[in-house]
Every structure is written in structure tokens, then in C-alpha cells.
Short mmCIF file of C-alpha atoms in Angstrom, two decimals:
data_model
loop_
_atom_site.label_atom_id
_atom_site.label_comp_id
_atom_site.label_asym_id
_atom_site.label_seq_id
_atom_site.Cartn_x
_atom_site.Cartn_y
_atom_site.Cartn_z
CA UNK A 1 0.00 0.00 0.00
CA UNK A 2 1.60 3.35 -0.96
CA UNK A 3 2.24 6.18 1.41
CA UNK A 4 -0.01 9.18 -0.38
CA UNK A 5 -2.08 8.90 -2.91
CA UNK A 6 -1.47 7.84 -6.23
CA UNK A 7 -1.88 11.22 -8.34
CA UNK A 8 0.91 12.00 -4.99
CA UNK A 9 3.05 9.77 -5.63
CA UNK A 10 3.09 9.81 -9.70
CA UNK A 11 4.23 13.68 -8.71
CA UNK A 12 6.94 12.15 -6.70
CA UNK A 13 8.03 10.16 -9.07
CA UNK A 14 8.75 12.87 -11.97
CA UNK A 15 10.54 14.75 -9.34
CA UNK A 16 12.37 11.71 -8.44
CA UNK A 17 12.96 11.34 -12.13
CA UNK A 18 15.51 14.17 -11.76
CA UNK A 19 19.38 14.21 -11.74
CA UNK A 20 20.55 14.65 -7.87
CA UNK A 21 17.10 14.17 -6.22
CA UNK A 22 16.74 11.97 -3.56
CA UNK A 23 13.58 10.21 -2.64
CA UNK A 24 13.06 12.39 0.27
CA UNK A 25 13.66 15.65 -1.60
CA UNK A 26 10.80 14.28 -4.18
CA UNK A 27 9.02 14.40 -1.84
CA UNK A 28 9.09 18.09 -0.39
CA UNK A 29 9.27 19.33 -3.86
CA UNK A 30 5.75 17.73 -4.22
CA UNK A 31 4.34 18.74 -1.02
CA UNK A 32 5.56 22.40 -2.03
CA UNK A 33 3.87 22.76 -5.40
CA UNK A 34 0.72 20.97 -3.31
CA UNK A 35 1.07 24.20 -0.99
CA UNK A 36 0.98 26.23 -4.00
CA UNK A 37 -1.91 28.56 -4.91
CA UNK A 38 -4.13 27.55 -8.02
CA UNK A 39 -2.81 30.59 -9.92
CA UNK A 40 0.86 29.55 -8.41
CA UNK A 41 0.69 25.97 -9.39
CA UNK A 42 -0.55 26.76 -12.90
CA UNK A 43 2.59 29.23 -13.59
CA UNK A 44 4.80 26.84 -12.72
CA UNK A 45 3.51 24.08 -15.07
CA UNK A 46 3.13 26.65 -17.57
CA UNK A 47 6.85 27.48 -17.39
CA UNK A 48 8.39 24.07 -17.86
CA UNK A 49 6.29 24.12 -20.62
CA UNK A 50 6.74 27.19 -22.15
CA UNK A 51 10.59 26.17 -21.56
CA UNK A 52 9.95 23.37 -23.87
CA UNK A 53 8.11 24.74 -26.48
CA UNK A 54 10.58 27.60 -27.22
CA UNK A 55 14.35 26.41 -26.09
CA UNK A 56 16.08 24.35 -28.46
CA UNK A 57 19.92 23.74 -29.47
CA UNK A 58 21.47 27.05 -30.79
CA UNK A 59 22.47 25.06 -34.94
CA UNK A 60 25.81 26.39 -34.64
CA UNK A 61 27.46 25.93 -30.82
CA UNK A 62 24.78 23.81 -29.06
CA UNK A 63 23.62 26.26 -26.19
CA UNK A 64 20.51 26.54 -25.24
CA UNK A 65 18.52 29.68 -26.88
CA UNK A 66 14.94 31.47 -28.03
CA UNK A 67 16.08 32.61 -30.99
CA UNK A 68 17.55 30.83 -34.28
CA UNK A 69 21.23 31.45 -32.87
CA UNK A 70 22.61 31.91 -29.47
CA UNK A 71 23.50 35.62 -28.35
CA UNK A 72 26.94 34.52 -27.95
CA UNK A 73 26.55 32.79 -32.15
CA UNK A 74 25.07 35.94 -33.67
CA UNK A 75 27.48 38.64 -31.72
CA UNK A 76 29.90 39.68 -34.61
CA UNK A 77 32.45 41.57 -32.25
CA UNK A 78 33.21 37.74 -30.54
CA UNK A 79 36.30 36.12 -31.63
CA UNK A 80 34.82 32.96 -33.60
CA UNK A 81 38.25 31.92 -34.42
CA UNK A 82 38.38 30.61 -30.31
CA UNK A 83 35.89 27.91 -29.53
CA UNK A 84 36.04 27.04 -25.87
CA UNK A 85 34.54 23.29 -25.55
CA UNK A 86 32.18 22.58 -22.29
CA UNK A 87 30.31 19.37 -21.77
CA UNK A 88 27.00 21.56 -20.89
CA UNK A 89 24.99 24.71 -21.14
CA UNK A 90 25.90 25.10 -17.45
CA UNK A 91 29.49 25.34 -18.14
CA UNK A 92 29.33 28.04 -21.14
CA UNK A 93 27.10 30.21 -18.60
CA UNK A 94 29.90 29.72 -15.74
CA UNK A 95 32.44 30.84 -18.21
CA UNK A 96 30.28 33.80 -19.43
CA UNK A 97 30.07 35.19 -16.47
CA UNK A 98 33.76 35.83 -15.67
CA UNK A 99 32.83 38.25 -18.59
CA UNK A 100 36.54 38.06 -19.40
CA UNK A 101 36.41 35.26 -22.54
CA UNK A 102 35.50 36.96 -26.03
CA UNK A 103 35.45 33.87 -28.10
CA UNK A 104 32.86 31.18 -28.32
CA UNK A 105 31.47 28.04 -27.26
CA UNK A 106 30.91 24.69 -28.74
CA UNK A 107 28.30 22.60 -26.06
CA UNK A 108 29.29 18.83 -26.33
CA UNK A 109 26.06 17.74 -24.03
CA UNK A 110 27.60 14.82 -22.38
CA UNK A 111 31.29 13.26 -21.70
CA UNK A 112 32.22 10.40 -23.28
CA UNK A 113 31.46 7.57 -20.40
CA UNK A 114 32.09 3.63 -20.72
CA UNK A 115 29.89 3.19 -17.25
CA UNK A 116 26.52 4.71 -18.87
CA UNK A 117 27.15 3.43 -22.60
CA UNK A 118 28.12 7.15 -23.64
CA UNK A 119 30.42 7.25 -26.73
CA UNK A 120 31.92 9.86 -28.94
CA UNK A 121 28.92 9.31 -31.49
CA UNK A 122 26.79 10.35 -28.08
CA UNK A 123 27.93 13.79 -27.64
CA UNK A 124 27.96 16.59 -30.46
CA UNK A 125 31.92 15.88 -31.14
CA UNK A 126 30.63 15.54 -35.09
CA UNK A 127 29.42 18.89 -35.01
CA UNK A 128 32.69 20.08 -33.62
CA UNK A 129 34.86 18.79 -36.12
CA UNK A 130 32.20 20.32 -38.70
CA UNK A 131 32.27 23.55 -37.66
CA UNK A 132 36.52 23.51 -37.91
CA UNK A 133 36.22 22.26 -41.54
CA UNK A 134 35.53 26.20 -42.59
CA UNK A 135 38.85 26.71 -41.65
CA UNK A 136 38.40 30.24 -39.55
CA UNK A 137 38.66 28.11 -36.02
CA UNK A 138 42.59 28.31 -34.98
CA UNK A 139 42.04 27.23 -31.24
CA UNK A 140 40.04 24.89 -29.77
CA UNK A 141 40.13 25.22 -25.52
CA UNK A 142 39.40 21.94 -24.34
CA UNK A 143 37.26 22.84 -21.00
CA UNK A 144 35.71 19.55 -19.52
CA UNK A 145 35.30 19.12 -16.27
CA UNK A 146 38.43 17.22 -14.06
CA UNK A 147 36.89 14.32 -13.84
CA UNK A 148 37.77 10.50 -15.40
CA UNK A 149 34.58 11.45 -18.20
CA UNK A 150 35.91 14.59 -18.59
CA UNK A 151 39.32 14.36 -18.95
CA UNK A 152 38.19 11.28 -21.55
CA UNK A 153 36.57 13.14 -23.37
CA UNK A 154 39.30 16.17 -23.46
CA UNK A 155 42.05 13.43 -24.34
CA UNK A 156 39.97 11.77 -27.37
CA UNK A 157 39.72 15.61 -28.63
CA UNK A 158 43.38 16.41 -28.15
CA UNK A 159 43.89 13.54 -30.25
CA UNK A 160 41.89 14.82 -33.28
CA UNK A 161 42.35 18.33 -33.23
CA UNK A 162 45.93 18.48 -34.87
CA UNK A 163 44.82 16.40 -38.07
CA UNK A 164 41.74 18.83 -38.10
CA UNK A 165 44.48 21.67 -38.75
CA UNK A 166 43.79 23.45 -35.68
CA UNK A 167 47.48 24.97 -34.97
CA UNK A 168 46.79 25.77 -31.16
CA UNK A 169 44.44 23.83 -28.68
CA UNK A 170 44.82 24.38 -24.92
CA UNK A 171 44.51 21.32 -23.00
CA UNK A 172 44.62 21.34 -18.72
CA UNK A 173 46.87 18.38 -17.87
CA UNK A 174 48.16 20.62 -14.06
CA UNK A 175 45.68 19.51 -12.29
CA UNK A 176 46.63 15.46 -12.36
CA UNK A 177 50.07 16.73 -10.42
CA UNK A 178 48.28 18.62 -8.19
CA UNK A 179 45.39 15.60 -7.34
CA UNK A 180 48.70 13.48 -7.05
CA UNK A 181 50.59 15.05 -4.67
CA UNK A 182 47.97 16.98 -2.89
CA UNK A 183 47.47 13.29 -1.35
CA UNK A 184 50.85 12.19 -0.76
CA UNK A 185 51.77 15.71 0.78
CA UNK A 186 48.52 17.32 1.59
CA UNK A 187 45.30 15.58 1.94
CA UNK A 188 43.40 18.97 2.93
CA UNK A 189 44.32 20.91 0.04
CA UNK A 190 43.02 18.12 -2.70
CA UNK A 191 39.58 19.69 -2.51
CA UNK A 192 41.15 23.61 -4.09
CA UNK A 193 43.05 21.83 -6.68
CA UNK A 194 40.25 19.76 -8.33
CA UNK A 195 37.20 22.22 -8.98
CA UNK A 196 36.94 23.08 -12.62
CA UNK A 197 39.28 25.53 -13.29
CA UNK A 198 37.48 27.79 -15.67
CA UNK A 199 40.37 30.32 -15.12
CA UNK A 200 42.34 28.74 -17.44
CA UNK A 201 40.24 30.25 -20.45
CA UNK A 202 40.34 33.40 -19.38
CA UNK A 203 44.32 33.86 -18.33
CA UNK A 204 47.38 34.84 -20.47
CA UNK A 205 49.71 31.11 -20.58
CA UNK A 206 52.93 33.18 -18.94
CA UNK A 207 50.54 34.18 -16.07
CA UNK A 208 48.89 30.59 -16.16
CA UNK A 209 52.54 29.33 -15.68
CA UNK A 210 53.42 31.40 -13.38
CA UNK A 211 50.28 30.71 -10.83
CA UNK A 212 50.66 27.12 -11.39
CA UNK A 213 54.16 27.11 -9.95
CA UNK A 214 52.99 29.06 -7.00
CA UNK A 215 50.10 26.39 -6.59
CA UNK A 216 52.87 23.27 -6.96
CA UNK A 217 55.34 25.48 -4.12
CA UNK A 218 53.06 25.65 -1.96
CA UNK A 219 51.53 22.18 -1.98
CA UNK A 220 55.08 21.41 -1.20
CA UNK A 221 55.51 23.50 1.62
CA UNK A 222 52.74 23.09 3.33
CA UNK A 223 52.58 19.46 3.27
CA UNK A 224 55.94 18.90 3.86
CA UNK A 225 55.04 21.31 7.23
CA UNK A 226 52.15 19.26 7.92
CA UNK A 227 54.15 16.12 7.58
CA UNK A 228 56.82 17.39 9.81
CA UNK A 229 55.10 18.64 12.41
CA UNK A 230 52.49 14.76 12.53
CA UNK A 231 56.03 13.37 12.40
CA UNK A 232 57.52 15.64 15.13
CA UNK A 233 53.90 15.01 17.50
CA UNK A 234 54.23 11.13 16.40
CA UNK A 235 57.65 10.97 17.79
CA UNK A 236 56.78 12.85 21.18
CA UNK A 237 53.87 10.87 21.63
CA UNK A 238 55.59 7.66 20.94
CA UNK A 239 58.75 8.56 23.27
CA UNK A 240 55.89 9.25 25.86
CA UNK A 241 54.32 6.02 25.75
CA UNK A 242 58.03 4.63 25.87
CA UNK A 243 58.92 6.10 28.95
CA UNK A 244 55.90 5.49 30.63
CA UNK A 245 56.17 1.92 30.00
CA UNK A 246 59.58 1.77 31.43
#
């Protein structure tokens, strides 16, 4: 016998139906749009549908848009020769609003993933490679999230972008040292090392370099602190225990 009743739990359901909610979350997101007014309740449903009807796949990039191309598509003053790659819609908006890249965006919806069945004929990687047969596309930023899917994805690209004649292609490989020994040195500091680093679009490579060597130095010095001083404690402790024995 089921908890609420059925029309309830057919709501709870859909809302279950969504990426990252739990059962339990289903279930207040039902119970709120229950709460809701009539008039409340009805503008809701009319905006997921409304979303429906009119958003579709901007023809050229992928990104979501209203219009037959994307504002970021149809704005002539954008360098069109720089095509940032991002695995969602999310990701272009995240980069947009750093307001500091001026080229554009190619949406691959999805990462190439063995563990749900998701392959390079999957994502829009054809469309990619379409779009650099014009010729006008010189670099290709490969911006993926840090992840095993993303960084898959990222290395199959890397791999076919220099036989598309693309001359330049940026390609974050830093953060695999950092993951690395940000465990062996500093376990703490693994978590501001592995966010996707959607600076790396937007910085000059010299000053890229530069804050990358900072980041290395002072993974080193700070774990090799924290390591002394657990050592130094470890030491105490264990002379301690020693002495007290004796």
C-alpha cells in the first residue's frame, strides 16, 4: 500500500525522475507545489512548458537559446576563431560570467562515459569537427570538467584536433600533479586543486605558468610542514608512551 495517494506519488516520481534528487527531496518538492496557490501551481507548469516549447539547441554551438542562434553565435564583435569546448549549457554560462572570454562556445552535451554506454557518437563531437572544416577556427580550448569522463573526453579531442588543422588547442593536464601530490603531501588541500578551473580560459599562458608554480610550491611547503610537524607530534607521543612503559 503506498504512502499518499497515487496522483501524490506519480508527482513524486517525476521529481524523483531528476538528476541529484533523492527520494526524500521528491518528496518536499511535491508537497511544495501541493502548498501552491491555483494561480501559483498553474505558472509553474506553464513554465516548464513554455521552456519546452521555445528552447532548443542554438544550430551552430549547441547552447541553449529562443532565438535561431545563441547571443553569444550571432554577436559579430566575438572572436569565432576561439571555440572554448564545455560538456554543458551550465558550463558556457559559468564561463560567461567571468565576462573576461570573447570567443565562443561549442556545447558537447555529455562526456564520453564507458559506465553509462556514452560514446563519442553520443555527444555533439561531429558537429565540432564540422564547424573547424571552414577553416576560420585556430584554437580549440578543451574545457571539460576534471573528472575520469571529462578528462576522456578532453584526451579523445586532443587527439583529433591536430589532423583537423587546428594549430593551437589548450589542454589542462596541471591539475593530475596537483590531485597526485595533494594526497601524498597534503590531503586537505586536494579539494582547491580539483574544482573546474574555468580560469584557465580566461588567463594569459605566462601568467597561467606562473600561478601554477605558486600552486605546486606551496603544496610542497605546506605538506611537507604538515608532515613534519604529525612526524615531530608522532615521535613525542611515541617517546611518551616509551617512557611510561619503562
Amino acid at each position: 500500500m503506498d504512502s499518499f495517494a497515487p496522483a501524490v506519488e506519480r508527482l513524486i516520481e517525476q521529481f524523483h525522475r531528476l538528476p541529484g534528487v533523492g527520494k526524500k527531496s521528491a518528496v518536499r518538492m511535491a508537497f511544495a507545489i501541493l502548498g501552491m496557490r491555483d494561480a501559483e501551481a498553474e505558472g509553474f507548469a506553464d513554465a516548464i512548458l513554455e521552456a519546452k516549447k521555445r528552447i532548443h539547441r542554438c544550430p551552430v554551438c549547441g547552447d541553449l537559446t529562443e532565438g535561431e542562434l545563441c547571443r553569444v553565435c550571432a554577436d559579430d564583435r566575438r572572436e569565432h576563431s576561439v571555440i572554448c569546448v564545455v560538456s554543458d549549457p551550465k558550463d558556457a554560462a559559468a564561463i560567461e560570467r567571468t565576462r573576461d572570454f570573447r570567443g565562443v562556445y561549442h556545447v558537447l552535451h555529455g562526456v564520453i562515459n564507458p559506465i553509462t554506454r556514452t560514446g563519442p557518437d553520443d555527444i555533439a563531437i561531429r558537429e565540432l569537427l564540422e564547424r573547424l572544416e571552414t577553416g576560420e577556427v585556430k584554437e580549440i580550448i578543451l574545457a571539460t570538467d576534471p573528472d575520469a569522463p571529462g578528462q576522456t573526453t578532453a584526451t579523445y579531442l586532443a587527439h583529433l584536433l591536430p589532423a583537423r588543422g587546428v594549430k593551437q588547442w589548450a589542454y589542462e593536464t596541471w591539475w593530475m600533479f596537483y590531485c597526485v601530490f595533494g594526497l601524498l603531501l597534503c590531503p586537505p588541500l586536494i579539494c582547491a586543486f580539483t574544482v573546474p578551473d574555468f580560469w584557465n580560459v580566461t588567463m594569459s599562458a605566462p601568467a597561467k605558468t606562473l600561478l601554477q608554480c605558486a600552486g605546486f610550491g606551496m603544496i610542497w611547503g605546506i605538506g611537507g610542514l604538515t608532515w613534519g610537524l604529525m612526524v615531530r607530534y608522532l615521535g613525542i607521543g611515541l617517546g611518551l608512551a616509551i617512557g611510561c612503559g619503562l
